[in-house]
Coordinates of C-alpha atoms in Angstrom, one line a residue:
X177 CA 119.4 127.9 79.2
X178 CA 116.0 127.7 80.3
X179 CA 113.7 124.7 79.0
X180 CA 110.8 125.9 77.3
X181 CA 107.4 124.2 75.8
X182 CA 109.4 123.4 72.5
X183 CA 111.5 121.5 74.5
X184 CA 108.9 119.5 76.4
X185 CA 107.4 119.0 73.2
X186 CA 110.3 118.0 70.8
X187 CA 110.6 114.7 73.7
X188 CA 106.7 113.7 73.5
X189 CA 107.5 114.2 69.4
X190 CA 110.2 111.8 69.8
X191 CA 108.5 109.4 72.3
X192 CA 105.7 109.1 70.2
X193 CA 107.5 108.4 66.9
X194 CA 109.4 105.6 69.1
X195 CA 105.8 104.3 69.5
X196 CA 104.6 104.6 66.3
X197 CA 108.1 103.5 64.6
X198 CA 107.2 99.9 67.1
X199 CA 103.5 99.3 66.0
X200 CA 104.0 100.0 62.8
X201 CA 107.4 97.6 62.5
X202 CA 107.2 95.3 65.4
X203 CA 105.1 92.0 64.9
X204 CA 104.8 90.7 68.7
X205 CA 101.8 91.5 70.6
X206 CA 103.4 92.4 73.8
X207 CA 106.1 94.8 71.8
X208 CA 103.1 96.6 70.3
X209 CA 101.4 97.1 73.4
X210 CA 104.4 98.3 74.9
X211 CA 104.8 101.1 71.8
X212 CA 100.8 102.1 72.4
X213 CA 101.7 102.8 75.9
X214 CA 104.2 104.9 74.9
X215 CA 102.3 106.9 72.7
X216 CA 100.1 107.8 75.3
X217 CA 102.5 108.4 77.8
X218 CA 103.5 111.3 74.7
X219 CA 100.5 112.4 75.1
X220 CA 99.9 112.8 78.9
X221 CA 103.7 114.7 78.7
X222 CA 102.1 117.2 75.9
X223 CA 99.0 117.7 78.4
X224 CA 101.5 118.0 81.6
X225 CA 103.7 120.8 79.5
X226 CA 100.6 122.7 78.2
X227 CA 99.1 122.8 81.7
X228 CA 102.3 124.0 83.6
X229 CA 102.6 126.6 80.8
X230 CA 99.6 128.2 80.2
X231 CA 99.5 128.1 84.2
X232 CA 102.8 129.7 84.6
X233 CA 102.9 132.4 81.7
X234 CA 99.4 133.2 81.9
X235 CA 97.9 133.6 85.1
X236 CA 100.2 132.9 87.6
X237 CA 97.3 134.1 90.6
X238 CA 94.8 131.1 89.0
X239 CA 96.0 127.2 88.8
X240 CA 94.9 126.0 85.6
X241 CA 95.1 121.9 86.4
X242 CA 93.2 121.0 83.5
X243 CA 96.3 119.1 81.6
X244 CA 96.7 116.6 85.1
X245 CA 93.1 116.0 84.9
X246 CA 92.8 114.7 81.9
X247 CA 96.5 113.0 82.2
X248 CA 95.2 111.4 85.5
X249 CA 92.2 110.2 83.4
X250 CA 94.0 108.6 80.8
X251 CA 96.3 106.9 83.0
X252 CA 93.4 105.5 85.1
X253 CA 92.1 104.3 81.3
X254 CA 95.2 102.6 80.7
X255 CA 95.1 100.8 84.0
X256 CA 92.0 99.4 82.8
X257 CA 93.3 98.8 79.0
X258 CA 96.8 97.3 80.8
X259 CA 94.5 94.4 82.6
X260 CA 92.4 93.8 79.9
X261 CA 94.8 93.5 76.8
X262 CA 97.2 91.7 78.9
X263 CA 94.7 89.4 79.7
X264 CA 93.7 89.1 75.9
X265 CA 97.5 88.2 75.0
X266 CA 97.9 85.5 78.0
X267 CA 94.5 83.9 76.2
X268 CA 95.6 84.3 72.9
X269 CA 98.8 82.7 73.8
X270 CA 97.7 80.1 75.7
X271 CA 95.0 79.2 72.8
X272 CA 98.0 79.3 69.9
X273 CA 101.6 79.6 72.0
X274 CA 102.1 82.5 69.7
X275 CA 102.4 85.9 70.5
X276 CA 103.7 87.0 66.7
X277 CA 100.7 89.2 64.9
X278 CA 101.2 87.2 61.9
X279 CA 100.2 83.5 63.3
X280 CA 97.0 85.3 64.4
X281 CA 95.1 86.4 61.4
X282 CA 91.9 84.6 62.0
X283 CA 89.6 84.8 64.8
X284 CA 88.5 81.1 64.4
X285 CA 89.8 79.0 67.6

């Protein structure tokens, strides 16, 4: 049986319902941020399959790298967003020794 697209794409489906199922539900900060991260690591897996593809079915003479480009961007982009919410929740923790979404409704400290 040889794994195709659908396959590759069925798994980001899933992941990214996992991620969406655990913002929606989930009321800790740190649980959300988790399920956000795996939403986008569903999306770098749909540009990954896409890429190796196209590349592989289409043109096999020309490398078509577009999909790791743009997955190497977004991964560099949640570097950044990984420092700076975790950062955020630290602070807001520190400030309220909460991390539950409902116990921070206000933005008055």
């Amino acid at each position: 049986m040889e794994i195709t697209l659908n396959h590759y794409l069925a798994v980001a489906a899933v992941v990214f319902a996992i991620g969406m199922m655990g913002v929606i539900m989930r009321r800790n900060l740190i649980i959300i941020y988790m399920s956000l991260e795996m939403m986008l690591q569903a999306a770098n897996l749909t540009f990954v399959a896409f890429s190796r593809f196209y590349n592989h079915h289409e043109s096999p003479s020309y490398n078509h790298i577009d999909g790791q480009v743009f997955v190497f961007f977004i991964i560099t982009v949640a570097a950044a967003e990984i420092a700076v919410g975790l950062a955020l929740i630290v602070a807001l923790f520190r400030l309220r020794q909460t991390t539950q979404v409902q116990d921070l409704t206000t933005l008055k400290f």
